[in-house]
Structures are given as C-alpha cells and as structure tokens.
Amino acid sequence: MNPTQEASIDALKGQRIGVLGYGSQGRAHALNLRDSGLDVRVGLRPGGATATQARADGFAVAAPAEVVGGSDLVAVLTPDMVQPQLYREAIAPHLRKGGALLFAHGLNVHYGMIDPRADIDVILVAPKGPGALVRREYERGAGVPCLFAVQQDASGHARARVLAYAAGIGGARTQLIETSFREETETDLFGEQAVLCGGATELVVQGFETLVEAGYQPEVAYYECMHELKLIVDLLYEGGLAQMHKYVSETAQYGDLTRGPRVINAETRQRMREVLTEIQDGRFAREWVAEYAAGNPHYKALKQRDLEHPIEKVGAALRAQMGWLQAPKATVKGAAVTPIKNTGTGG
C-alpha cells in the first residue's frame, strides 16, 4: 500500500507523546499532534523562553527526563548538537522498554553520536519545510510532505508508529516518502551545503560582486542578483523548469540555456561531488562537532563576515522601502519613497 494512504494516527491513540524542544519544528509538531487528537507533553528546561511559550499554548511542560519517563514516544526536536548530551542524560536512562525515539533529522544516529538502546524503536519523520509552514499548512487543512524511516524496530510496531506520527503532523495529507536515516541525513546536508544555502547564497554574492566591481550601482546589482531570485524560485517551486521557461522572456531563456552551463558546469559538479564525499565519509560531521565543542569560533567569524557584506547593507536599505515586506499595516497607499542615489559609474 502507498504509505500516504496507509498512514493513520490509530497506532498512537491512547499513547503519550513527549516532544523535546519547542523551537520551529517542536512547536509545530506539538500543536499539530494535539490538534489531531493525540496526547502531547512538552519537555523543556525550566525557566526558558520556550517553556513560557509552550505553557501559553496550553501544554503541560516538565523537565525532559520527567517527560521521557512518562511517554510512549519521544520526539527529539532540539538542535542537532545538543542531542547527544540530551540522550545520555534525559532519554537513555528514562525511556521505557518498547518505547519509540523519533528524530526529524538523522544526523546524530547516522554518524554514531547517539547509539540508541536496542530495546526501543528508532524512527524518523522529516517534514520538507520549516516549522512555520508545517503549522500553517496543517491549519488550512493541508500538510507538508514528509520523509519517514525506521532505523530500529524493537516493538514490532515501529512502522505503524512512524506513519501515525507523520499523519498526526499533517504529512499524510500530501505525501509520505519512505527513506533511511542515511539517505535523509546525507541528502539533507548536501542540499543545504551545495544548493539551497551554500550554493544559492554564494552564487548571489558572487553575482552581486561581479556587477559592482564592473561599476554598476549596488542597488541595481542587489535587485538583479538577490531580490529577483524569489520570482524564479517561485516558478520552479510551482512547476519546475517548464514553469520557469513559460513565464520568462525568450531572451532570458536563451541566456539561461547558453550561459548558465558556463557558470555552473562540470567543474562545479566535481566540487559538489567532493562536498558529498565529505558528508558520506563523516568528515563534515566530525568537523562540525569539533567546531561546536570549541565554542564555534570559526563559525561565528564566517557568519559575521556574511552579515557585514555590502549586499546586506544595500539590501537592508532597499527592503526598508518595500512596504509589502513589513508587518501587515492598514495601508501603504501614499507612503513616501526615497529616491535611490546613483552611486555607480554606469555601464
């Protein structure tokens, strides 16, 4: 049977779900599961801002170890790098035999930073979208597609449990795709590094710098290389390459087909393979663990460099004039628009 059709919340009815973490995914999962009729408690450290938010949302909140001890399924939705310690201190000593341990990303299990007990189910549900979207789509009666996997089936009911969880957060309303911890982890990291975050942002910055270096106005370069990217991504999201080609000009299409492969080419593909190899053999994971353990000095420096790049300063000034990006207002009619000074040399 198609897993999307097979999924039902029945396997989790009458069971308690403990959600550890109440950030983007944690809040969305907890709210959706509860609205699906399931019994949810939230495990958080006392006194934190997220604990206040969870209580305001009507959840019973307790320390992680207490929530784990009283749960049949525990969803670990905290940041990746804090999960190993959380498992050692709050989960492994308290999760009942035959219980289920669920992750939204397989990194810690796949790379051996968490070695789950043999007497529990180990499962994964990874929505293909941020928590805000998971919640919003659920509220409007839809859902975000989810990957799901069973790493360890100690109870004999792991598949039913993972599908029930996916149904509970709304994934079964759209599409469920079966995968493995390895495939989810390695493809997710590759997508982030080579395309979605690393690749796309670096392409934008390099394009911006190329135009500014050639004497064009930074504001114009920003619009061409950053702002308009959303228009193309939306077309790709809605209908793939065919949709994009349908709605851009023939001039743009010809430039795409003839010049695009000169920018992103076989050399790029080879570097992508190298990035993928570092993910597959664990080098990236080891590097990130070591960086985190050292207090993130390199990470913080690189992030600060990004935030100080001229494209950020130009972009902030331009976005301040885009009324549609601001918080909803009664009206933006008649709003003053400050002319942009020509700071370039033309071209």
Short mmCIF file of N, CA and C in Angstrom, two decimals, residues 61-198:
data_model
loop_
_atom_site.label_atom_id
_atom_site.label_comp_id
_atom_site.label_asym_id
_atom_site.label_seq_id
_atom_site.Cartn_x
_atom_site.Cartn_y
_atom_site.Cartn_z
N VAL A 61 4.12 21.27 30.70
CA VAL A 61 5.56 21.33 30.48
C VAL A 61 6.29 20.82 31.72
N ALA A 62 7.30 19.98 31.49
CA ALA A 62 8.11 19.46 32.59
C ALA A 62 9.54 19.29 32.09
N ALA A 63 10.44 18.94 33.01
CA ALA A 63 11.83 18.69 32.63
C ALA A 63 11.88 17.52 31.65
N PRO A 64 12.85 17.53 30.72
CA PRO A 64 12.91 16.46 29.71
C PRO A 64 12.89 15.05 30.29
N ALA A 65 13.65 14.78 31.33
CA ALA A 65 13.71 13.43 31.89
C ALA A 65 12.34 12.98 32.40
N GLU A 66 11.62 13.89 33.01
CA GLU A 66 10.29 13.55 33.52
C GLU A 66 9.33 13.25 32.38
N VAL A 67 9.39 14.06 31.32
CA VAL A 67 8.52 13.83 30.17
C VAL A 67 8.86 12.51 29.49
N VAL A 68 10.14 12.23 29.34
CA VAL A 68 10.56 10.98 28.71
C VAL A 68 10.04 9.78 29.49
N GLY A 69 10.17 9.83 30.82
CA GLY A 69 9.75 8.71 31.65
C GLY A 69 8.26 8.41 31.56
N GLY A 70 7.47 9.42 31.22
CA GLY A 70 6.03 9.22 31.14
C GLY A 70 5.50 9.10 29.73
N SER A 71 6.38 8.91 28.75
CA SER A 71 5.96 8.90 27.34
C SER A 71 6.17 7.55 26.69
N ASP A 72 5.32 7.26 25.72
CA ASP A 72 5.47 6.07 24.89
C ASP A 72 6.33 6.35 23.67
N LEU A 73 6.24 7.58 23.17
CA LEU A 73 7.06 8.02 22.03
C LEU A 73 7.66 9.36 22.39
N VAL A 74 8.96 9.49 22.16
CA VAL A 74 9.66 10.74 22.45
C VAL A 74 10.21 11.30 21.14
N ALA A 75 9.80 12.53 20.81
CA ALA A 75 10.27 13.21 19.61
C ALA A 75 11.38 14.17 20.00
N VAL A 76 12.57 13.97 19.46
CA VAL A 76 13.73 14.80 19.78
C VAL A 76 13.82 15.90 18.73
N LEU A 77 13.40 17.11 19.12
CA LEU A 77 13.31 18.22 18.18
C LEU A 77 14.14 19.41 18.65
N THR A 78 15.21 19.12 19.35
CA THR A 78 16.18 20.13 19.78
C THR A 78 17.26 20.27 18.70
N PRO A 79 18.11 21.32 18.77
CA PRO A 79 19.21 21.45 17.81
C PRO A 79 20.12 20.22 17.79
N ASP A 80 20.66 19.91 16.64
CA ASP A 80 21.46 18.69 16.46
C ASP A 80 22.56 18.53 17.50
N MET A 81 23.31 19.61 17.77
CA MET A 81 24.49 19.47 18.58
C MET A 81 24.22 19.29 20.07
N VAL A 82 22.99 19.53 20.52
CA VAL A 82 22.70 19.29 21.94
C VAL A 82 22.05 17.93 22.15
N GLN A 83 21.73 17.24 21.09
CA GLN A 83 21.01 15.98 21.22
C GLN A 83 21.81 14.86 21.88
N PRO A 84 23.10 14.67 21.60
CA PRO A 84 23.82 13.58 22.26
C PRO A 84 23.80 13.67 23.78
N GLN A 85 24.05 14.85 24.33
CA GLN A 85 24.02 15.01 25.78
C GLN A 85 22.61 14.81 26.31
N LEU A 86 21.61 15.32 25.59
CA LEU A 86 20.22 15.13 25.99
C LEU A 86 19.86 13.65 26.03
N TYR A 87 20.35 12.90 25.04
CA TYR A 87 20.08 11.46 25.02
C TYR A 87 20.71 10.77 26.22
N ARG A 88 21.97 11.08 26.48
CA ARG A 88 22.68 10.42 27.58
C ARG A 88 22.03 10.72 28.94
N GLU A 89 21.65 11.97 29.14
CA GLU A 89 21.22 12.39 30.47
C GLU A 89 19.73 12.25 30.73
N ALA A 90 18.91 12.48 29.71
CA ALA A 90 17.47 12.54 29.94
C ALA A 90 16.67 11.46 29.24
N ILE A 91 17.23 10.86 28.18
CA ILE A 91 16.44 9.90 27.41
C ILE A 91 16.82 8.46 27.73
N ALA A 92 18.08 8.12 27.52
CA ALA A 92 18.50 6.72 27.70
C ALA A 92 18.15 6.15 29.07
N PRO A 93 18.32 6.90 30.16
CA PRO A 93 18.01 6.31 31.47
C PRO A 93 16.51 6.20 31.78
N HIS A 94 15.67 6.89 30.97
CA HIS A 94 14.26 7.02 31.37
C HIS A 94 13.25 6.47 30.35
N LEU A 95 13.64 6.35 29.09
CA LEU A 95 12.67 5.89 28.09
C LEU A 95 12.35 4.42 28.33
N ARG A 96 11.07 4.12 28.43
CA ARG A 96 10.64 2.77 28.79
C ARG A 96 10.95 1.76 27.69
N LYS A 97 11.17 0.52 28.05
CA LYS A 97 11.41 -0.55 27.10
C LYS A 97 10.22 -0.65 26.14
N GLY A 98 10.51 -0.78 24.85
CA GLY A 98 9.46 -0.85 23.85
C GLY A 98 8.94 0.51 23.42
N GLY A 99 9.49 1.58 24.01
CA GLY A 99 9.11 2.92 23.61
C GLY A 99 9.73 3.28 22.27
N ALA A 100 9.39 4.46 21.79
CA ALA A 100 9.89 4.91 20.48
C ALA A 100 10.64 6.22 20.63
N LEU A 101 11.75 6.33 19.92
CA LEU A 101 12.55 7.54 19.88
C LEU A 101 12.52 8.06 18.45
N LEU A 102 11.99 9.27 18.28
CA LEU A 102 11.78 9.83 16.94
C LEU A 102 12.64 11.06 16.74
N PHE A 103 13.21 11.18 15.54
CA PHE A 103 14.01 12.33 15.15
C PHE A 103 13.40 12.97 13.90
N ALA A 104 13.70 14.26 13.71
CA ALA A 104 13.30 14.95 12.48
C ALA A 104 14.49 15.07 11.52
N HIS A 105 15.66 14.68 11.97
CA HIS A 105 16.87 14.68 11.15
C HIS A 105 17.77 13.57 11.69
N GLY A 106 18.36 12.78 10.81
CA GLY A 106 19.06 11.59 11.24
C GLY A 106 20.51 11.75 11.58
N LEU A 107 21.03 12.96 11.63
CA LEU A 107 22.47 13.20 11.74
C LEU A 107 23.11 12.46 12.91
N ASN A 108 22.59 12.61 14.11
CA ASN A 108 23.25 12.03 15.29
C ASN A 108 23.24 10.51 15.29
N VAL A 109 22.14 9.92 14.84
CA VAL A 109 22.08 8.46 14.78
C VAL A 109 22.95 7.94 13.65
N HIS A 110 22.87 8.56 12.49
CA HIS A 110 23.63 8.08 11.34
C HIS A 110 25.13 8.11 11.58
N TYR A 111 25.62 9.16 12.21
CA TYR A 111 27.07 9.29 12.43
C TYR A 111 27.51 8.72 13.78
N GLY A 112 26.62 8.04 14.49
CA GLY A 112 27.00 7.35 15.71
C GLY A 112 27.20 8.21 16.92
N MET A 113 26.76 9.46 16.88
CA MET A 113 26.88 10.32 18.06
C MET A 113 25.81 9.98 19.08
N ILE A 114 24.73 9.33 18.62
CA ILE A 114 23.75 8.73 19.50
C ILE A 114 23.65 7.26 19.12
N ASP A 115 23.83 6.39 20.10
CA ASP A 115 23.73 4.95 19.88
C ASP A 115 22.53 4.45 20.67
N PRO A 116 21.35 4.40 20.05
CA PRO A 116 20.13 4.11 20.81
C PRO A 116 20.16 2.71 21.43
N ARG A 117 19.50 2.61 22.57
CA ARG A 117 19.33 1.31 23.21
C ARG A 117 18.66 0.33 22.25
N ALA A 118 18.96 -0.95 22.42
CA ALA A 118 18.44 -1.97 21.50
C ALA A 118 16.97 -2.30 21.74
N ASP A 119 16.43 -1.87 22.88
CA ASP A 119 15.06 -2.28 23.22
C ASP A 119 14.01 -1.20 22.91
N ILE A 120 14.37 -0.22 22.08
CA ILE A 120 13.42 0.84 21.71
C ILE A 120 13.35 0.96 20.18
N ASP A 121 12.23 1.47 19.70
CA ASP A 121 12.09 1.79 18.28
C ASP A 121 12.84 3.09 18.00
N VAL A 122 13.49 3.15 16.86
CA VAL A 122 14.18 4.38 16.44
C VAL A 122 13.64 4.75 15.07
N ILE A 123 12.96 5.88 14.99
CA ILE A 123 12.24 6.27 13.78
C ILE A 123 12.50 7.73 13.43
N LEU A 124 12.08 8.10 12.24
CA LEU A 124 12.35 9.45 11.75
C LEU A 124 11.16 9.95 10.94
N VAL A 125 10.77 11.21 11.18
CA VAL A 125 9.81 11.92 10.33
C VAL A 125 10.41 13.30 10.06
N ALA A 126 10.71 13.57 8.81
CA ALA A 126 11.37 14.82 8.43
C ALA A 126 10.49 15.60 7.46
N PRO A 127 9.76 16.60 7.97
CA PRO A 127 8.96 17.43 7.06
C PRO A 127 9.86 18.20 6.11
N LYS A 128 9.44 18.33 4.87
CA LYS A 128 10.23 19.06 3.88
C LYS A 128 9.81 20.52 3.84
N GLY A 129 9.98 21.15 4.99
CA GLY A 129 9.66 22.56 5.12
C GLY A 129 9.87 23.00 6.55
N PRO A 130 10.02 24.30 6.80
CA PRO A 130 10.23 24.81 8.15
C PRO A 130 8.98 24.64 9.01
N GLY A 131 9.17 24.75 10.32
CA GLY A 131 8.07 24.53 11.23
C GLY A 131 6.88 25.44 11.01
N ALA A 132 7.14 26.71 10.70
CA ALA A 132 6.04 27.64 10.47
C ALA A 132 5.15 27.17 9.33
N LEU A 133 5.77 26.61 8.29
CA LEU A 133 5.00 26.10 7.16
C LEU A 133 4.25 24.83 7.55
N VAL A 134 4.88 23.97 8.34
CA VAL A 134 4.23 22.74 8.80
C VAL A 134 2.94 23.09 9.56
N ARG A 135 3.01 24.10 10.40
CA ARG A 135 1.84 24.52 11.17
C ARG A 135 0.80 25.20 10.27
N ARG A 136 1.25 26.11 9.44
CA ARG A 136 0.31 26.87 8.60
C ARG A 136 -0.46 25.96 7.65
N GLU A 137 0.24 25.01 7.03
CA GLU A 137 -0.43 24.10 6.10
C GLU A 137 -1.42 23.20 6.83
N TYR A 138 -1.05 22.77 8.03
CA TYR A 138 -1.97 21.94 8.82
C TYR A 138 -3.24 22.71 9.14
N GLU A 139 -3.07 23.96 9.55
CA GLU A 139 -4.22 24.77 9.95
C GLU A 139 -5.19 25.01 8.81
N ARG A 140 -4.67 25.02 7.58
CA ARG A 140 -5.59 25.25 6.46
C ARG A 140 -6.10 23.93 5.86
N GLY A 141 -5.85 22.82 6.56
CA GLY A 141 -6.37 21.53 6.13
C GLY A 141 -5.49 20.78 5.17
N ALA A 142 -4.28 21.26 4.97
CA ALA A 142 -3.33 20.60 4.07
C ALA A 142 -2.17 20.05 4.90
N GLY A 143 -1.02 19.92 4.31
CA GLY A 143 0.14 19.41 5.03
C GLY A 143 1.39 19.57 4.20
N VAL A 144 2.53 19.37 4.85
CA VAL A 144 3.84 19.43 4.19
C VAL A 144 4.33 18.00 3.96
N PRO A 145 4.81 17.67 2.77
CA PRO A 145 5.34 16.32 2.54
C PRO A 145 6.41 15.96 3.56
N CYS A 146 6.47 14.68 3.92
CA CYS A 146 7.43 14.22 4.91
C CYS A 146 8.18 12.99 4.42
N LEU A 147 9.45 12.93 4.76
CA LEU A 147 10.21 11.68 4.66
C LEU A 147 10.03 10.93 5.97
N PHE A 148 10.02 9.59 5.90
CA PHE A 148 9.95 8.81 7.12
C PHE A 148 10.86 7.60 7.01
N ALA A 149 11.34 7.12 8.15
CA ALA A 149 12.25 5.97 8.15
C ALA A 149 12.16 5.22 9.46
N VAL A 150 12.45 3.93 9.38
CA VAL A 150 12.56 3.08 10.56
C VAL A 150 14.00 2.58 10.62
N GLN A 151 14.72 2.97 11.65
CA GLN A 151 16.10 2.53 11.84
C GLN A 151 16.16 1.26 12.68
N GLN A 152 15.25 1.17 13.65
CA GLN A 152 15.27 0.05 14.58
C GLN A 152 13.83 -0.24 15.01
N ASP A 153 13.42 -1.50 14.89
CA ASP A 153 12.05 -1.90 15.23
C ASP A 153 12.09 -2.92 16.36
N ALA A 154 12.12 -2.42 17.59
CA ALA A 154 12.18 -3.31 18.75
C ALA A 154 10.80 -3.80 19.17
N SER A 155 9.79 -3.00 18.91
CA SER A 155 8.44 -3.33 19.38
C SER A 155 7.65 -4.16 18.38
N GLY A 156 8.10 -4.16 17.11
CA GLY A 156 7.32 -4.78 16.06
C GLY A 156 6.25 -3.86 15.50
N HIS A 157 6.17 -2.64 16.04
CA HIS A 157 5.14 -1.69 15.60
C HIS A 157 5.75 -0.36 15.15
N ALA A 158 7.04 -0.35 14.87
CA ALA A 158 7.72 0.90 14.55
C ALA A 158 7.14 1.57 13.31
N ARG A 159 6.84 0.78 12.28
CA ARG A 159 6.31 1.38 11.05
C ARG A 159 4.96 2.03 11.30
N ALA A 160 4.09 1.35 12.03
CA ALA A 160 2.78 1.92 12.33
C ALA A 160 2.93 3.20 13.14
N ARG A 161 3.88 3.21 14.06
CA ARG A 161 4.10 4.39 14.88
C ARG A 161 4.60 5.58 14.06
N VAL A 162 5.57 5.32 13.20
CA VAL A 162 6.14 6.43 12.44
C VAL A 162 5.12 7.00 11.46
N LEU A 163 4.30 6.15 10.87
CA LEU A 163 3.27 6.63 9.97
C LEU A 163 2.19 7.39 10.72
N ALA A 164 1.89 6.94 11.96
CA ALA A 164 0.89 7.64 12.77
C ALA A 164 1.39 9.03 13.13
N TYR A 165 2.66 9.13 13.46
CA TYR A 165 3.23 10.45 13.79
C TYR A 165 3.19 11.36 12.57
N ALA A 166 3.59 10.82 11.41
CA ALA A 166 3.56 11.62 10.18
C ALA A 166 2.15 12.08 9.86
N ALA A 167 1.17 11.21 10.10
CA ALA A 167 -0.22 11.60 9.88
C ALA A 167 -0.63 12.67 10.88
N GLY A 168 -0.16 12.54 12.11
CA GLY A 168 -0.53 13.48 13.16
C GLY A 168 -0.06 14.89 12.92
N ILE A 169 1.07 15.05 12.24
CA ILE A 169 1.55 16.42 11.96
C ILE A 169 1.08 16.92 10.59
N GLY A 170 0.31 16.10 9.87
CA GLY A 170 -0.28 16.55 8.61
C GLY A 170 0.39 16.06 7.35
N GLY A 171 1.49 15.31 7.48
CA GLY A 171 2.23 14.87 6.30
C GLY A 171 1.44 13.95 5.39
N ALA A 172 0.58 13.12 5.98
CA ALA A 172 -0.19 12.15 5.18
C ALA A 172 -1.27 12.82 4.34
N ARG A 173 -1.52 14.10 4.59
CA ARG A 173 -2.49 14.82 3.77
C ARG A 173 -1.93 15.13 2.39
N THR A 174 -0.62 15.06 2.27
CA THR A 174 0.02 15.37 0.99
C THR A 174 0.82 14.16 0.48
N GLN A 175 2.01 13.94 1.06
CA GLN A 175 2.86 12.87 0.54
C GLN A 175 3.84 12.40 1.61
N LEU A 176 3.94 11.08 1.75
CA LEU A 176 4.95 10.46 2.62
C LEU A 176 5.87 9.63 1.75
N ILE A 177 7.17 9.80 1.95
CA ILE A 177 8.17 9.09 1.16
C ILE A 177 9.07 8.31 2.11
N GLU A 178 9.15 7.00 1.92
CA GLU A 178 9.99 6.19 2.79
C GLU A 178 11.46 6.33 2.41
N THR A 179 12.30 6.45 3.40
CA THR A 179 13.73 6.64 3.18
C THR A 179 14.49 5.89 4.26
N SER A 180 15.73 6.23 4.49
CA SER A 180 16.54 5.68 5.56
C SER A 180 17.20 6.83 6.30
N PHE A 181 17.72 6.57 7.51
CA PHE A 181 18.44 7.62 8.23
C PHE A 181 19.62 8.11 7.40
N ARG A 182 20.31 7.17 6.76
CA ARG A 182 21.47 7.55 5.94
C ARG A 182 21.07 8.46 4.79
N GLU A 183 20.06 8.06 4.03
CA GLU A 183 19.67 8.85 2.86
C GLU A 183 19.15 10.22 3.27
N GLU A 184 18.31 10.26 4.29
CA GLU A 184 17.77 11.56 4.72
C GLU A 184 18.89 12.49 5.17
N THR A 185 19.81 11.97 5.97
CA THR A 185 20.89 12.80 6.50
C THR A 185 21.80 13.31 5.40
N GLU A 186 22.28 12.42 4.57
CA GLU A 186 23.27 12.81 3.57
C GLU A 186 22.68 13.71 2.49
N THR A 187 21.46 13.45 2.06
CA THR A 187 20.86 14.32 1.05
C THR A 187 20.48 15.67 1.64
N ASP A 188 20.03 15.69 2.88
CA ASP A 188 19.68 16.95 3.52
C ASP A 188 20.90 17.85 3.67
N LEU A 189 22.00 17.28 4.15
CA LEU A 189 23.22 18.06 4.29
C LEU A 189 23.74 18.54 2.94
N PHE A 190 23.69 17.66 1.94
CA PHE A 190 24.17 18.05 0.62
C PHE A 190 23.32 19.19 0.05
N GLY A 191 22.00 19.06 0.16
CA GLY A 191 21.13 20.11 -0.36
C GLY A 191 21.42 21.45 0.29
N GLU A 192 21.59 21.45 1.61
CA GLU A 192 21.88 22.70 2.33
C GLU A 192 23.21 23.30 1.87
N GLN A 193 24.22 22.45 1.76
CA GLN A 193 25.57 22.96 1.52
C GLN A 193 25.83 23.34 0.06
N ALA A 194 25.36 22.50 -0.84
CA ALA A 194 25.73 22.68 -2.25
C ALA A 194 24.72 23.50 -3.05
N VAL A 195 23.47 23.51 -2.61
CA VAL A 195 22.44 24.17 -3.42
C VAL A 195 21.67 25.22 -2.62
N LEU A 196 20.90 24.79 -1.64
CA LEU A 196 19.90 25.66 -1.04
C LEU A 196 20.48 26.82 -0.24
N CYS A 197 21.48 26.56 0.56
CA CYS A 197 22.06 27.60 1.40
C CYS A 197 23.43 28.00 0.87
N GLY A 198 24.38 27.06 0.92
CA GLY A 198 25.72 27.39 0.46
C GLY A 198 25.79 27.78 -1.00
#
